Amino acid sequence: TSLGVQGLDLQDGVHLRVANSPDDFAHSVVDLWSQPELRQQLAQAARLRIEQSYDWARLFPPLEQALLELVHA
């Protein structure tokens, strides 16, 4: 749903399918089930985005530095 992806750097049709109603959800499931290439394309784009934007190896160093600054302040 739109609410479920709110605040995430993900785009409908690029990284995932957003469905806000039961009918839209059902149509998206059928579309993805019947289009393996689209399913694979969305999966690859989503994984890359998550690895680039939300990986702990990228997120932790600035957080660690901020925490260390607080401890030593």
Coordinates of N, CA and C in Angstrom, one line a residue:
T1 N 0.8 -1.2 0.0 CA 0.0 0.0 0.0 C 0.9 1.3 0.0
S2 N 0.3 2.4 -0.3 CA 1.0 3.6 -0.3 C 1.5 3.9 1.1
L3 N 0.7 3.6 2.1 CA 1.1 3.8 3.5 C 2.3 2.9 3.9
G4 N 2.3 1.7 3.4 CA 3.4 0.7 3.7 C 4.7 1.1 3.1
V5 N 4.8 1.9 2.1 CA 6.0 2.3 1.5 C 6.3 3.8 1.8
Q6 N 5.5 4.4 2.5 CA 5.7 5.8 2.8 C 7.0 6.0 3.6
G7 N 7.8 7.0 3.1 CA 9.1 7.2 3.7 C 10.2 6.4 3.1
L8 N 9.9 5.4 2.3 CA 11.0 4.6 1.7 C 11.3 5.2 0.3
D9 N 12.5 5.1 -0.1 CA 12.9 5.6 -1.4 C 12.7 4.5 -2.5
L10 N 11.4 4.2 -2.7 CA 11.0 3.2 -3.6 C 9.9 3.7 -4.5
Q11 N 9.9 3.3 -5.8 CA 8.9 3.8 -6.8 C 8.0 2.7 -7.3
D12 N 6.7 3.0 -7.3 CA 5.8 2.1 -7.9 C 6.1 1.8 -9.3
G13 N 6.1 0.5 -9.7 CA 6.4 0.2 -11.1 C 7.9 0.1 -11.4
V14 N 8.8 0.5 -10.5 CA 10.2 0.4 -10.6 C 10.8 -0.6 -9.7
H15 N 10.4 -0.4 -8.4 CA 11.0 -1.3 -7.4 C 9.9 -2.3 -6.8
L16 N 8.6 -1.9 -7.0 CA 7.5 -2.7 -6.4 C 6.2 -2.3 -7.1
R17 N 5.2 -3.0 -6.7 CA 3.8 -2.6 -7.1 C 3.1 -2.2 -5.9
V18 N 2.5 -1.0 -5.9 CA 1.7 -0.5 -4.9 C 0.2 -0.7 -5.2
A19 N -0.5 -1.3 -4.3 CA -1.9 -1.5 -4.4 C -2.7 -1.1 -3.2
N20 N -3.6 -0.2 -3.4 CA -4.3 0.4 -2.2 C -5.7 -0.2 -2.0
S21 N -6.1 -1.1 -2.9 CA -7.4 -1.7 -2.7 C -7.3 -3.2 -3.0
P22 N -8.2 -4.0 -2.5 CA -8.1 -5.5 -2.7 C -8.1 -5.8 -4.2
D23 N -8.9 -5.1 -5.0 CA -8.9 -5.3 -6.5 C -7.6 -5.0 -7.1
D24 N -7.0 -3.9 -6.7 CA -5.7 -3.5 -7.3 C -4.6 -4.5 -6.8
F25 N -4.7 -5.0 -5.6 CA -3.8 -6.0 -5.1 C -3.9 -7.3 -5.9
A26 N -5.1 -7.7 -6.1 CA -5.3 -9.0 -6.9 C -4.8 -8.8 -8.3
H27 N -5.1 -7.7 -8.9 CA -4.6 -7.4 -10.3 C -3.0 -7.4 -10.4
S28 N -2.4 -6.8 -9.4 CA -1.0 -6.8 -9.3 C -0.4 -8.2 -9.2
V29 N -1.0 -9.0 -8.3 CA -0.5 -10.4 -8.1 C -0.7 -11.2 -9.4
V30 N -1.8 -11.1 -10.1 CA -2.0 -11.8 -11.4 C -1.0 -11.3 -12.4
D31 N -0.8 -10.0 -12.5 CA 0.2 -9.4 -13.5 C 1.6 -10.0 -13.2
L32 N 2.0 -9.9 -12.0 CA 3.3 -10.4 -11.6 C 3.5 -11.9 -11.8
W33 N 2.4 -12.6 -11.5 CA 2.5 -14.1 -11.7 C 2.6 -14.4 -13.2
S34 N 1.9 -13.7 -14.1 CA 1.9 -14.0 -15.5 C 3.1 -13.3 -16.3
Q35 N 3.9 -12.5 -15.6 CA 5.0 -11.8 -16.3 C 6.3 -12.0 -15.5
P36 N 6.9 -13.2 -15.7 CA 8.1 -13.4 -15.0 C 9.2 -12.4 -15.2
E37 N 9.3 -11.9 -16.4 CA 10.4 -10.9 -16.7 C 10.2 -9.6 -15.8
L38 N 8.9 -9.2 -15.7 CA 8.6 -8.0 -14.9 C 8.9 -8.3 -13.5
R39 N 8.5 -9.5 -13.0 CA 8.7 -9.9 -11.6 C 10.2 -9.9 -11.3
Q40 N 11.0 -10.4 -12.2 CA 12.4 -10.4 -12.0 C 13.0 -9.0 -12.0
Q41 N 12.5 -8.2 -12.9 CA 13.0 -6.8 -13.0 C 12.7 -6.0 -11.8
L42 N 11.5 -6.1 -11.2 CA 11.2 -5.4 -10.0 C 12.0 -5.9 -8.8
A43 N 12.2 -7.2 -8.8 CA 13.0 -7.8 -7.7 C 14.4 -7.3 -7.7
Q44 N 15.0 -7.3 -8.9 CA 16.4 -6.9 -9.0 C 16.6 -5.4 -8.7
A45 N 15.6 -4.6 -9.2 CA 15.7 -3.1 -8.9 C 15.5 -2.9 -7.4
A46 N 14.6 -3.6 -6.8 CA 14.3 -3.4 -5.3 C 15.5 -3.8 -4.5
R47 N 16.1 -5.0 -4.8 CA 17.2 -5.4 -4.1 C 18.4 -4.4 -4.2
L48 N 18.6 -3.9 -5.4 CA 19.7 -3.0 -5.6 C 19.4 -1.7 -4.7
R49 N 18.2 -1.2 -4.8 CA 17.9 0.0 -4.0 C 18.1 -0.2 -2.5
I50 N 17.6 -1.4 -2.0 CA 17.8 -1.6 -0.6 C 19.2 -1.8 -0.2
E51 N 20.0 -2.4 -1.0 CA 21.5 -2.6 -0.7 C 22.1 -1.2 -0.8
Q52 N 21.7 -0.3 -1.7 CA 22.4 1.0 -1.8 C 21.9 2.0 -0.7
S53 N 20.7 1.9 -0.3 CA 20.1 2.9 0.6 C 19.9 2.4 2.0
Y54 N 19.8 1.1 2.3 CA 19.4 0.7 3.6 C 20.3 -0.4 4.2
D55 N 21.4 -0.6 3.6 CA 22.3 -1.6 4.1 C 23.0 -1.1 5.4
W56 N 23.1 -2.0 6.4 CA 23.7 -1.6 7.7 C 25.2 -1.2 7.5
A57 N 25.9 -1.8 6.6 CA 27.3 -1.4 6.4 C 27.4 0.1 5.9
R58 N 26.3 0.6 5.3 CA 26.3 2.0 4.9 C 25.7 2.9 6.0
L59 N 24.7 2.4 6.7 CA 24.0 3.2 7.7 C 24.7 3.3 9.0
F60 N 25.4 2.2 9.4 CA 25.9 2.2 10.8 C 27.1 3.2 11.0
P61 N 28.1 3.3 10.2 CA 29.2 4.2 10.5 C 28.8 5.6 10.9
P62 N 27.9 6.3 10.2 CA 27.5 7.7 10.6 C 26.7 7.6 12.0
L63 N 25.9 6.6 12.2 CA 25.2 6.4 13.5 C 26.2 6.2 14.6
E64 N 27.2 5.3 14.3 CA 28.2 5.1 15.3 C 29.0 6.3 15.7
Q65 N 29.3 7.1 14.7 CA 30.1 8.3 14.9 C 29.2 9.3 15.7
A66 N 28.0 9.4 15.4 CA 27.1 10.4 16.2 C 27.0 9.9 17.6
L67 N 26.9 8.6 17.8 CA 26.8 8.1 19.2 C 28.1 8.3 20.0
L68 N 29.2 8.1 19.3 CA 30.5 8.3 20.0 C 30.7 9.8 20.3
E69 N 30.2 10.7 19.5 CA 30.3 12.1 19.8 C 29.4 12.5 21.0
L70 N 28.3 11.8 21.1 CA 27.4 12.1 22.2 C 28.1 11.6 23.5
V71 N 28.7 10.4 23.5 CA 29.3 9.8 24.7 C 30.5 10.6 25.1
H72 N 31.2 11.2 24.2 CA 32.4 11.9 24.5 C 32.2 13.4 24.7
A73 N 30.9 13.9 24.6 CA 30.6 15.3 24.7 C 30.6 15.7 26.2

